[in-house]
Amino acid sequence: MEMIVSPVSAPRTATAASADKVVGSSVNVYYGEKHAIKDVSVEIPDRGVMAFIGPSGCGKSTFLRCINRMNDTIPICRVTGKITIDGQDIYDPLLDVVQLRARVGMVFQKPNPFPKSIYDNVAYGPRIHGLASSKSEMDEIVEASLKKAALWNEVKDRLHDSGTGLSGGQQQRLCIARAIAVGPEVILMDEPCSALDPIATAKVEELIDELKKNFCIIIVTHSMQQAARVSQRTAFFHLGVLVEEGATNDIFTNPKDQRTQDYITGRFG
Amino acid sequence: MPTDRKTLLAGFMPWLSPRPSAKPMPKTDVAVAERPKGESEPMNEHIVKSYEEELALLDRKIAQMGGLAEHILGQSFDALERRDPQLAEQVVKADKQIDQLERDIEEQVISMIARRQPLADDLRHVMAALRITGDLERIGDLAKNIAKRALTIAHESHPKPLMTGMRHMGELALSQLKEVLDAYSARNADRALAVWRSDEAIDSMYNSLFRELLTYMMEDPRNIGLSTHLLFGAKNIERVGDHTTNIAETIHFLVTGANIADDRPKSDETSSTLFSKG
């Protein structure tokens, strides 16, 4: 993590490069009667990768979906507590959810490109948000996004072919390009590699490494090795509770909680 | 998984067990009785049984190797003291077995890292096995070296006071090694720490032996040949102590996940000791 040394005031330096981007305080989520997330408080630094791990149904994806209010679409879902991005409460009733989702992009488990051309897949977001005023500006956004997603060289000669004709790994990188085209600050990834082969996985992981320089990335993964490889911090969820959160290195070599230990070493009963 | 080392060893190292047919300890002992201070929590078992078995096998091999190292180290002292060339030759041969076990353990660790990607305490477990096996192999070499010197000086006269000093030092090194291997089987960081601290005693014995040997050499140059071999022998015992403390450090890391913080008390002063005439 880079340190920016400010000559003016020392305390500010921390916020320059490693301030907490997303902060959840006492977050509770209920699906009807079911208490899915129990009093979770977590601070997620900017420009880095935070991995959420835990067994299926532990609430990690639910928590991830709170960060761009995807859970709003589920009628029986209720969220209490507070989640802020850069200090701004994202559950503020006055907040525009569409704007929020432009700031907080999301990539899903299964690559889900629109049944449109590669170009239109990427241009879709910027178009509806009115980010480009001309064709050439849009071309620039598409090219820059595809380059950031490390896909440009593979598709530049067939931008108008259908996005669904790409390989799985390429489709996933196309989805990442689509997510970053609207200039988000936070990227949520819900098991982005679980449908990909090891080579495509490696490419996505390399991309995550690259993207973390500019974005706050939160990744949910079932692969312990992937969490260990890509993240700087890891949070372990179990039965809706955030059991342990810490530097990835510590979590994977010397976890403090017995449950974390049991889970990552494959001992869960 | 804290285990009684005797139980592990009884099967293939009968000479280490007081009774020829040592019964395995009842499994409840560790769980029911109050756990000794410094011992790690008993772990749940892995979901994948073969993983559990591989880790247990690794411990058995370490126990076997440790028992063997202990055994030949003791034999090398006996060979030196009793001027027994046959025993010395046995030691030289047995060291090959230790080397083979080291290769075996190394291979298993590499394969486990490749296939299972151990994490957390499992990762510390395989890394500790790798480190301890290296130290045990060195201890085996040192025993072999002592045995070779015993062969060389078998026909010389052995002055009693010197031999007594050697024996005390050897016994201390041997008991530390035994203790550290038990601490490993029991996963007891406190016991390992105690061994780590008490290496000082071996160092100071070495210092006094060093001075005695120098004096002995100055008294009569004809003693130089024997004394030099004994000096190297003493140095080898002192090195055994150092490897034992390495193992203690590894155990501490294995159990607690942290390295021992303070510097080990060091009192080997022989590198700055000089006897000059006048």
Short mmCIF file of N, CA and C in Angstrom, two decimals, chain B residues 3-143:
data_model
loop_
_atom_site.label_atom_id
_atom_site.label_comp_id
_atom_site.label_asym_id
_atom_site.label_seq_id
_atom_site.Cartn_x
_atom_site.Cartn_y
_atom_site.Cartn_z
N THR B 3 0.08 -35.94 21.35
CA THR B 3 0.09 -37.39 21.52
C THR B 3 1.26 -37.74 22.42
N ASP B 4 1.18 -38.86 23.04
CA ASP B 4 2.30 -39.32 23.83
C ASP B 4 3.32 -39.95 22.88
N ARG B 5 4.52 -39.46 22.94
CA ARG B 5 5.52 -39.91 21.98
C ARG B 5 5.83 -41.39 22.17
N LYS B 6 5.76 -41.83 23.42
CA LYS B 6 6.06 -43.24 23.68
C LYS B 6 5.10 -44.14 22.90
N THR B 7 3.83 -43.70 22.86
CA THR B 7 2.83 -44.49 22.16
C THR B 7 3.20 -44.58 20.68
N LEU B 8 3.62 -43.44 20.15
CA LEU B 8 3.97 -43.40 18.74
C LEU B 8 5.17 -44.30 18.45
N LEU B 9 6.10 -44.27 19.39
CA LEU B 9 7.36 -44.95 19.13
C LEU B 9 7.32 -46.44 19.43
N ALA B 10 6.43 -46.80 20.37
CA ALA B 10 6.45 -48.16 20.87
C ALA B 10 6.49 -49.19 19.75
N GLY B 11 5.74 -48.91 18.67
CA GLY B 11 5.64 -49.86 17.59
C GLY B 11 6.96 -50.22 16.95
N PHE B 12 7.70 -49.20 16.54
CA PHE B 12 8.91 -49.53 15.79
C PHE B 12 10.22 -49.25 16.51
N MET B 13 10.16 -48.72 17.74
CA MET B 13 11.41 -48.49 18.46
C MET B 13 11.34 -49.09 19.84
N PRO B 14 11.34 -50.41 19.91
CA PRO B 14 11.13 -51.08 21.20
C PRO B 14 12.15 -50.68 22.25
N TRP B 15 13.35 -50.33 21.83
CA TRP B 15 14.38 -50.02 22.84
C TRP B 15 14.06 -48.75 23.62
N LEU B 16 13.18 -47.92 23.10
CA LEU B 16 12.85 -46.68 23.80
C LEU B 16 11.72 -46.87 24.80
N SER B 17 11.08 -48.01 24.70
CA SER B 17 9.93 -48.23 25.55
C SER B 17 10.31 -49.17 26.68
N PRO B 18 9.96 -48.85 27.90
CA PRO B 18 10.38 -49.68 29.03
C PRO B 18 9.79 -51.08 28.97
N ARG B 19 8.55 -51.18 28.55
CA ARG B 19 7.93 -52.50 28.44
C ARG B 19 7.94 -52.91 26.98
N PRO B 20 8.17 -54.19 26.71
CA PRO B 20 8.23 -54.61 25.32
C PRO B 20 6.90 -54.38 24.60
N SER B 21 5.78 -54.50 25.29
CA SER B 21 4.51 -54.29 24.61
C SER B 21 3.77 -53.13 25.27
N ALA B 22 4.24 -51.94 24.98
CA ALA B 22 3.60 -50.77 25.58
C ALA B 22 2.19 -50.63 25.03
N LYS B 23 1.24 -50.53 25.94
CA LYS B 23 -0.15 -50.35 25.49
C LYS B 23 -0.32 -48.92 25.04
N PRO B 24 -1.10 -48.69 23.98
CA PRO B 24 -1.37 -47.31 23.60
C PRO B 24 -2.13 -46.60 24.73
N MET B 25 -1.81 -45.33 24.91
CA MET B 25 -2.49 -44.57 25.96
C MET B 25 -3.97 -44.48 25.64
N PRO B 26 -4.82 -44.55 26.65
CA PRO B 26 -6.25 -44.33 26.37
C PRO B 26 -6.43 -42.93 25.81
N LYS B 27 -7.27 -42.82 24.79
CA LYS B 27 -7.35 -41.57 24.06
C LYS B 27 -7.92 -40.43 24.89
N THR B 28 -8.72 -40.77 25.89
CA THR B 28 -9.40 -39.73 26.66
C THR B 28 -8.46 -38.92 27.53
N ASP B 29 -7.30 -39.50 27.83
CA ASP B 29 -6.38 -38.85 28.77
C ASP B 29 -6.19 -37.36 28.56
N VAL B 30 -5.89 -37.01 27.32
CA VAL B 30 -5.55 -35.62 27.03
C VAL B 30 -6.78 -34.73 27.15
N ALA B 31 -7.89 -35.24 26.65
CA ALA B 31 -9.09 -34.40 26.58
C ALA B 31 -9.71 -34.19 27.96
N VAL B 32 -9.76 -35.26 28.76
CA VAL B 32 -10.48 -35.17 30.03
C VAL B 32 -9.64 -34.46 31.09
N ALA B 33 -8.40 -34.90 31.23
CA ALA B 33 -7.54 -34.29 32.24
C ALA B 33 -7.30 -32.83 31.89
N GLU B 34 -7.03 -32.05 32.92
CA GLU B 34 -6.70 -30.65 32.70
C GLU B 34 -5.47 -30.59 31.79
N ARG B 35 -5.56 -29.79 30.75
CA ARG B 35 -4.46 -29.73 29.81
C ARG B 35 -3.27 -29.01 30.45
N PRO B 36 -2.05 -29.56 30.29
CA PRO B 36 -0.90 -28.86 30.86
C PRO B 36 -0.76 -27.48 30.24
N LYS B 37 -0.20 -26.59 31.01
CA LYS B 37 -0.04 -25.20 30.58
C LYS B 37 0.80 -25.15 29.29
N GLY B 38 0.39 -24.30 28.38
CA GLY B 38 1.17 -24.10 27.16
C GLY B 38 0.84 -25.06 26.05
N GLU B 39 -0.04 -25.99 26.31
CA GLU B 39 -0.39 -26.94 25.27
C GLU B 39 -1.51 -26.38 24.42
N SER B 40 -1.48 -26.70 23.12
CA SER B 40 -2.50 -26.15 22.24
C SER B 40 -3.82 -26.91 22.42
N GLU B 41 -4.87 -26.26 22.00
CA GLU B 41 -6.21 -26.87 22.03
C GLU B 41 -6.19 -28.15 21.20
N PRO B 42 -6.91 -29.17 21.62
CA PRO B 42 -7.02 -30.33 20.73
C PRO B 42 -7.83 -29.90 19.51
N MET B 43 -7.37 -30.28 18.31
CA MET B 43 -8.03 -29.80 17.11
C MET B 43 -9.15 -30.75 16.69
N ASN B 44 -10.12 -30.15 16.03
CA ASN B 44 -11.11 -30.99 15.36
C ASN B 44 -10.43 -31.70 14.21
N GLU B 45 -11.03 -32.77 13.77
CA GLU B 45 -10.42 -33.50 12.67
C GLU B 45 -10.80 -32.88 11.33
N HIS B 46 -9.93 -33.09 10.35
CA HIS B 46 -10.23 -32.60 9.01
C HIS B 46 -11.37 -33.40 8.41
N ILE B 47 -12.12 -32.72 7.55
CA ILE B 47 -13.21 -33.40 6.87
C ILE B 47 -12.64 -34.50 5.97
N VAL B 48 -11.54 -34.15 5.29
CA VAL B 48 -10.89 -35.13 4.42
C VAL B 48 -9.98 -36.01 5.29
N LYS B 49 -10.34 -37.27 5.42
CA LYS B 49 -9.62 -38.13 6.36
C LYS B 49 -8.18 -38.39 5.94
N SER B 50 -7.96 -38.50 4.63
CA SER B 50 -6.60 -38.82 4.19
C SER B 50 -5.63 -37.68 4.55
N TYR B 51 -6.16 -36.46 4.62
CA TYR B 51 -5.34 -35.31 5.02
C TYR B 51 -4.91 -35.49 6.47
N GLU B 52 -5.90 -35.83 7.29
CA GLU B 52 -5.65 -36.08 8.71
C GLU B 52 -4.58 -37.17 8.86
N GLU B 53 -4.74 -38.22 8.05
CA GLU B 53 -3.79 -39.34 8.15
C GLU B 53 -2.38 -38.92 7.74
N GLU B 54 -2.32 -38.08 6.70
CA GLU B 54 -1.00 -37.64 6.25
C GLU B 54 -0.30 -36.82 7.33
N LEU B 55 -1.07 -35.95 7.99
CA LEU B 55 -0.47 -35.14 9.05
C LEU B 55 -0.01 -36.03 10.21
N ALA B 56 -0.81 -37.04 10.51
CA ALA B 56 -0.44 -37.96 11.59
C ALA B 56 0.81 -38.75 11.21
N LEU B 57 0.86 -39.15 9.93
CA LEU B 57 2.03 -39.90 9.45
C LEU B 57 3.29 -39.04 9.58
N LEU B 58 3.14 -37.76 9.25
CA LEU B 58 4.26 -36.84 9.35
C LEU B 58 4.78 -36.81 10.79
N ASP B 59 3.86 -36.75 11.74
CA ASP B 59 4.26 -36.73 13.15
C ASP B 59 4.93 -38.03 13.55
N ARG B 60 4.41 -39.13 13.02
CA ARG B 60 5.02 -40.42 13.36
C ARG B 60 6.45 -40.48 12.85
N LYS B 61 6.64 -39.96 11.62
CA LYS B 61 7.99 -40.00 11.05
C LYS B 61 8.94 -39.12 11.86
N ILE B 62 8.45 -37.94 12.28
CA ILE B 62 9.28 -37.05 13.10
C ILE B 62 9.63 -37.74 14.41
N ALA B 63 8.62 -38.40 15.00
CA ALA B 63 8.87 -39.08 16.27
C ALA B 63 9.90 -40.19 16.08
N GLN B 64 9.77 -40.89 14.97
CA GLN B 64 10.71 -41.97 14.68
C GLN B 64 12.11 -41.41 14.50
N MET B 65 12.20 -40.34 13.72
CA MET B 65 13.49 -39.74 13.45
C MET B 65 14.10 -39.18 14.72
N GLY B 66 13.26 -38.53 15.55
CA GLY B 66 13.73 -37.99 16.82
C GLY B 66 14.23 -39.09 17.73
N GLY B 67 13.47 -40.18 17.79
CA GLY B 67 13.87 -41.31 18.63
C GLY B 67 15.20 -41.87 18.19
N LEU B 68 15.35 -41.95 16.87
CA LEU B 68 16.58 -42.49 16.30
C LEU B 68 17.77 -41.58 16.62
N ALA B 69 17.55 -40.27 16.45
CA ALA B 69 18.62 -39.31 16.71
C ALA B 69 19.04 -39.39 18.18
N GLU B 70 18.03 -39.45 19.04
CA GLU B 70 18.28 -39.56 20.47
C GLU B 70 19.11 -40.82 20.75
N HIS B 71 18.67 -41.91 20.13
CA HIS B 71 19.30 -43.21 20.36
C HIS B 71 20.77 -43.20 19.94
N ILE B 72 21.05 -42.73 18.73
CA ILE B 72 22.45 -42.82 18.27
C ILE B 72 23.33 -41.77 18.96
N LEU B 73 22.70 -40.68 19.40
CA LEU B 73 23.48 -39.70 20.14
C LEU B 73 23.96 -40.32 21.45
N GLY B 74 23.05 -41.00 22.14
CA GLY B 74 23.41 -41.69 23.37
C GLY B 74 24.48 -42.74 23.11
N GLN B 75 24.30 -43.48 22.03
CA GLN B 75 25.28 -44.52 21.68
C GLN B 75 26.65 -43.91 21.40
N SER B 76 26.66 -42.74 20.74
CA SER B 76 27.95 -42.14 20.40
C SER B 76 28.68 -41.72 21.68
N PHE B 77 27.92 -41.25 22.69
CA PHE B 77 28.58 -40.91 23.96
C PHE B 77 29.14 -42.16 24.62
N ASP B 78 28.33 -43.22 24.59
CA ASP B 78 28.78 -44.49 25.18
C ASP B 78 30.04 -44.99 24.48
N ALA B 79 30.03 -44.90 23.14
CA ALA B 79 31.18 -45.38 22.38
C ALA B 79 32.44 -44.62 22.77
N LEU B 80 32.26 -43.33 22.99
CA LEU B 80 33.39 -42.48 23.36
C LEU B 80 33.89 -42.86 24.75
N GLU B 81 32.96 -43.03 25.65
CA GLU B 81 33.33 -43.26 27.03
C GLU B 81 33.91 -44.66 27.23
N ARG B 82 33.23 -45.63 26.60
CA ARG B 82 33.64 -47.02 26.82
C ARG B 82 34.72 -47.47 25.85
N ARG B 83 35.10 -46.56 24.97
CA ARG B 83 36.08 -46.90 23.91
C ARG B 83 35.63 -48.17 23.18
N ASP B 84 34.48 -48.06 22.61
CA ASP B 84 33.85 -49.22 22.00
C ASP B 84 33.72 -48.99 20.49
N PRO B 85 34.71 -49.44 19.73
CA PRO B 85 34.68 -49.16 18.29
C PRO B 85 33.47 -49.78 17.58
N GLN B 86 33.00 -50.91 18.08
CA GLN B 86 31.86 -51.56 17.43
C GLN B 86 30.61 -50.70 17.52
N LEU B 87 30.39 -50.19 18.71
CA LEU B 87 29.24 -49.32 18.93
C LEU B 87 29.35 -48.07 18.05
N ALA B 88 30.59 -47.54 17.96
CA ALA B 88 30.81 -46.36 17.13
C ALA B 88 30.44 -46.65 15.69
N GLU B 89 30.78 -47.83 15.24
CA GLU B 89 30.45 -48.17 13.85
C GLU B 89 28.94 -48.30 13.63
N GLN B 90 28.27 -48.80 14.66
CA GLN B 90 26.80 -48.89 14.58
C GLN B 90 26.19 -47.51 14.38
N VAL B 91 26.74 -46.55 15.13
CA VAL B 91 26.22 -45.18 15.04
C VAL B 91 26.38 -44.66 13.62
N VAL B 92 27.57 -44.87 13.06
CA VAL B 92 27.83 -44.38 11.71
C VAL B 92 26.81 -44.98 10.73
N LYS B 93 26.51 -46.24 10.93
CA LYS B 93 25.54 -46.89 10.05
C LYS B 93 24.12 -46.34 10.25
N ALA B 94 23.76 -46.18 11.52
CA ALA B 94 22.38 -45.75 11.83
C ALA B 94 22.10 -44.34 11.32
N ASP B 95 23.16 -43.55 11.20
CA ASP B 95 22.95 -42.19 10.71
C ASP B 95 22.34 -42.20 9.31
N LYS B 96 22.66 -43.21 8.54
CA LYS B 96 22.10 -43.31 7.18
C LYS B 96 20.58 -43.40 7.22
N GLN B 97 20.09 -44.11 8.25
CA GLN B 97 18.64 -44.24 8.42
C GLN B 97 18.00 -42.87 8.66
N ILE B 98 18.69 -42.08 9.46
CA ILE B 98 18.19 -40.73 9.75
C ILE B 98 18.14 -39.91 8.48
N ASP B 99 19.21 -40.00 7.68
CA ASP B 99 19.24 -39.25 6.43
C ASP B 99 18.08 -39.67 5.52
N GLN B 100 17.81 -40.96 5.50
CA GLN B 100 16.73 -41.47 4.67
C GLN B 100 15.38 -40.91 5.14
N LEU B 101 15.21 -40.90 6.47
CA LEU B 101 13.96 -40.35 7.02
C LEU B 101 13.81 -38.87 6.68
N GLU B 102 14.91 -38.16 6.70
CA GLU B 102 14.85 -36.74 6.36
C GLU B 102 14.34 -36.56 4.94
N ARG B 103 14.91 -37.31 4.03
CA ARG B 103 14.48 -37.21 2.62
C ARG B 103 13.00 -37.56 2.50
N ASP B 104 12.62 -38.57 3.23
CA ASP B 104 11.25 -39.04 3.23
C ASP B 104 10.28 -37.94 3.69
N ILE B 105 10.62 -37.32 4.81
CA ILE B 105 9.76 -36.28 5.38
C ILE B 105 9.72 -35.08 4.44
N GLU B 106 10.88 -34.72 3.92
CA GLU B 106 10.94 -33.59 2.98
C GLU B 106 10.02 -33.83 1.79
N GLU B 107 10.11 -35.03 1.24
CA GLU B 107 9.27 -35.37 0.09
C GLU B 107 7.80 -35.26 0.45
N GLN B 108 7.46 -35.78 1.62
CA GLN B 108 6.05 -35.75 2.01
C GLN B 108 5.56 -34.31 2.19
N VAL B 109 6.40 -33.48 2.79
CA VAL B 109 6.00 -32.09 3.01
C VAL B 109 5.78 -31.39 1.67
N ILE B 110 6.73 -31.59 0.75
CA ILE B 110 6.60 -30.95 -0.56
C ILE B 110 5.32 -31.41 -1.24
N SER B 111 5.08 -32.70 -1.17
CA SER B 111 3.89 -33.22 -1.81
C SER B 111 2.61 -32.69 -1.15
N MET B 112 2.63 -32.55 0.17
CA MET B 112 1.44 -32.01 0.85
C MET B 112 1.20 -30.55 0.51
N ILE B 113 2.29 -29.80 0.38
CA ILE B 113 2.12 -28.39 -0.01
C ILE B 113 1.52 -28.33 -1.41
N ALA B 114 2.03 -29.18 -2.29
CA ALA B 114 1.55 -29.16 -3.67
C ALA B 114 0.09 -29.61 -3.77
N ARG B 115 -0.25 -30.66 -3.05
CA ARG B 115 -1.58 -31.23 -3.24
C ARG B 115 -2.64 -30.63 -2.33
N ARG B 116 -2.25 -30.21 -1.12
CA ARG B 116 -3.29 -29.84 -0.16
C ARG B 116 -3.30 -28.36 0.21
N GLN B 117 -2.25 -27.66 -0.18
CA GLN B 117 -2.14 -26.24 0.18
C GLN B 117 -2.54 -26.00 1.64
N PRO B 118 -1.77 -26.55 2.57
CA PRO B 118 -2.13 -26.39 3.98
C PRO B 118 -2.16 -24.92 4.40
N LEU B 119 -3.07 -24.61 5.31
CA LEU B 119 -3.21 -23.24 5.80
C LEU B 119 -3.19 -23.23 7.32
N ALA B 120 -3.00 -22.04 7.86
CA ALA B 120 -3.05 -21.80 9.30
C ALA B 120 -2.21 -22.83 10.08
N ASP B 121 -2.80 -23.51 11.04
CA ASP B 121 -1.99 -24.42 11.86
C ASP B 121 -1.45 -25.59 11.04
N ASP B 122 -2.17 -25.99 10.00
CA ASP B 122 -1.66 -27.06 9.14
C ASP B 122 -0.39 -26.61 8.41
N LEU B 123 -0.42 -25.35 7.98
CA LEU B 123 0.76 -24.79 7.31
C LEU B 123 1.93 -24.76 8.28
N ARG B 124 1.65 -24.30 9.49
CA ARG B 124 2.73 -24.26 10.49
C ARG B 124 3.20 -25.68 10.80
N HIS B 125 2.27 -26.62 10.78
CA HIS B 125 2.61 -28.01 11.05
C HIS B 125 3.62 -28.54 10.02
N VAL B 126 3.32 -28.38 8.74
CA VAL B 126 4.23 -28.94 7.73
C VAL B 126 5.55 -28.16 7.70
N MET B 127 5.48 -26.86 7.92
CA MET B 127 6.73 -26.09 7.94
C MET B 127 7.58 -26.50 9.14
N ALA B 128 6.94 -26.69 10.26
CA ALA B 128 7.67 -27.12 11.47
C ALA B 128 8.31 -28.48 11.23
N ALA B 129 7.55 -29.38 10.59
CA ALA B 129 8.10 -30.71 10.32
C ALA B 129 9.36 -30.60 9.48
N LEU B 130 9.27 -29.72 8.47
CA LEU B 130 10.42 -29.55 7.58
C LEU B 130 11.64 -29.01 8.33
N ARG B 131 11.39 -28.05 9.21
CA ARG B 131 12.50 -27.45 9.95
C ARG B 131 13.07 -28.43 10.97
N ILE B 132 12.18 -29.10 11.69
CA ILE B 132 12.65 -30.02 12.73
C ILE B 132 13.44 -31.17 12.11
N THR B 133 12.97 -31.63 10.96
CA THR B 133 13.66 -32.74 10.32
C THR B 133 15.09 -32.32 9.94
N GLY B 134 15.24 -31.06 9.53
CA GLY B 134 16.58 -30.55 9.22
C GLY B 134 17.47 -30.55 10.45
N ASP B 135 16.93 -30.09 11.56
CA ASP B 135 17.72 -30.07 12.80
C ASP B 135 18.07 -31.48 13.27
N LEU B 136 17.10 -32.39 13.16
CA LEU B 136 17.37 -33.76 13.60
C LEU B 136 18.44 -34.41 12.73
N GLU B 137 18.39 -34.09 11.46
CA GLU B 137 19.39 -34.67 10.56
C GLU B 137 20.79 -34.19 10.96
N ARG B 138 20.88 -32.90 11.30
CA ARG B 138 22.17 -32.35 11.73
C ARG B 138 22.62 -33.02 13.04
N ILE B 139 21.67 -33.24 13.94
CA ILE B 139 22.01 -33.89 15.20
C ILE B 139 22.56 -35.30 14.92
N GLY B 140 21.94 -35.99 13.96
CA GLY B 140 22.43 -37.31 13.56
C GLY B 140 23.87 -37.22 13.06
N ASP B 141 24.13 -36.20 12.24
CA ASP B 141 25.49 -36.01 11.72
C ASP B 141 26.48 -35.78 12.85
N LEU B 142 26.06 -34.98 13.83
CA LEU B 142 26.95 -34.68 14.95
C LEU B 142 27.24 -35.95 15.75
N ALA B 143 26.21 -36.77 15.94
CA ALA B 143 26.41 -38.04 16.64
C ALA B 143 27.40 -38.90 15.87
#
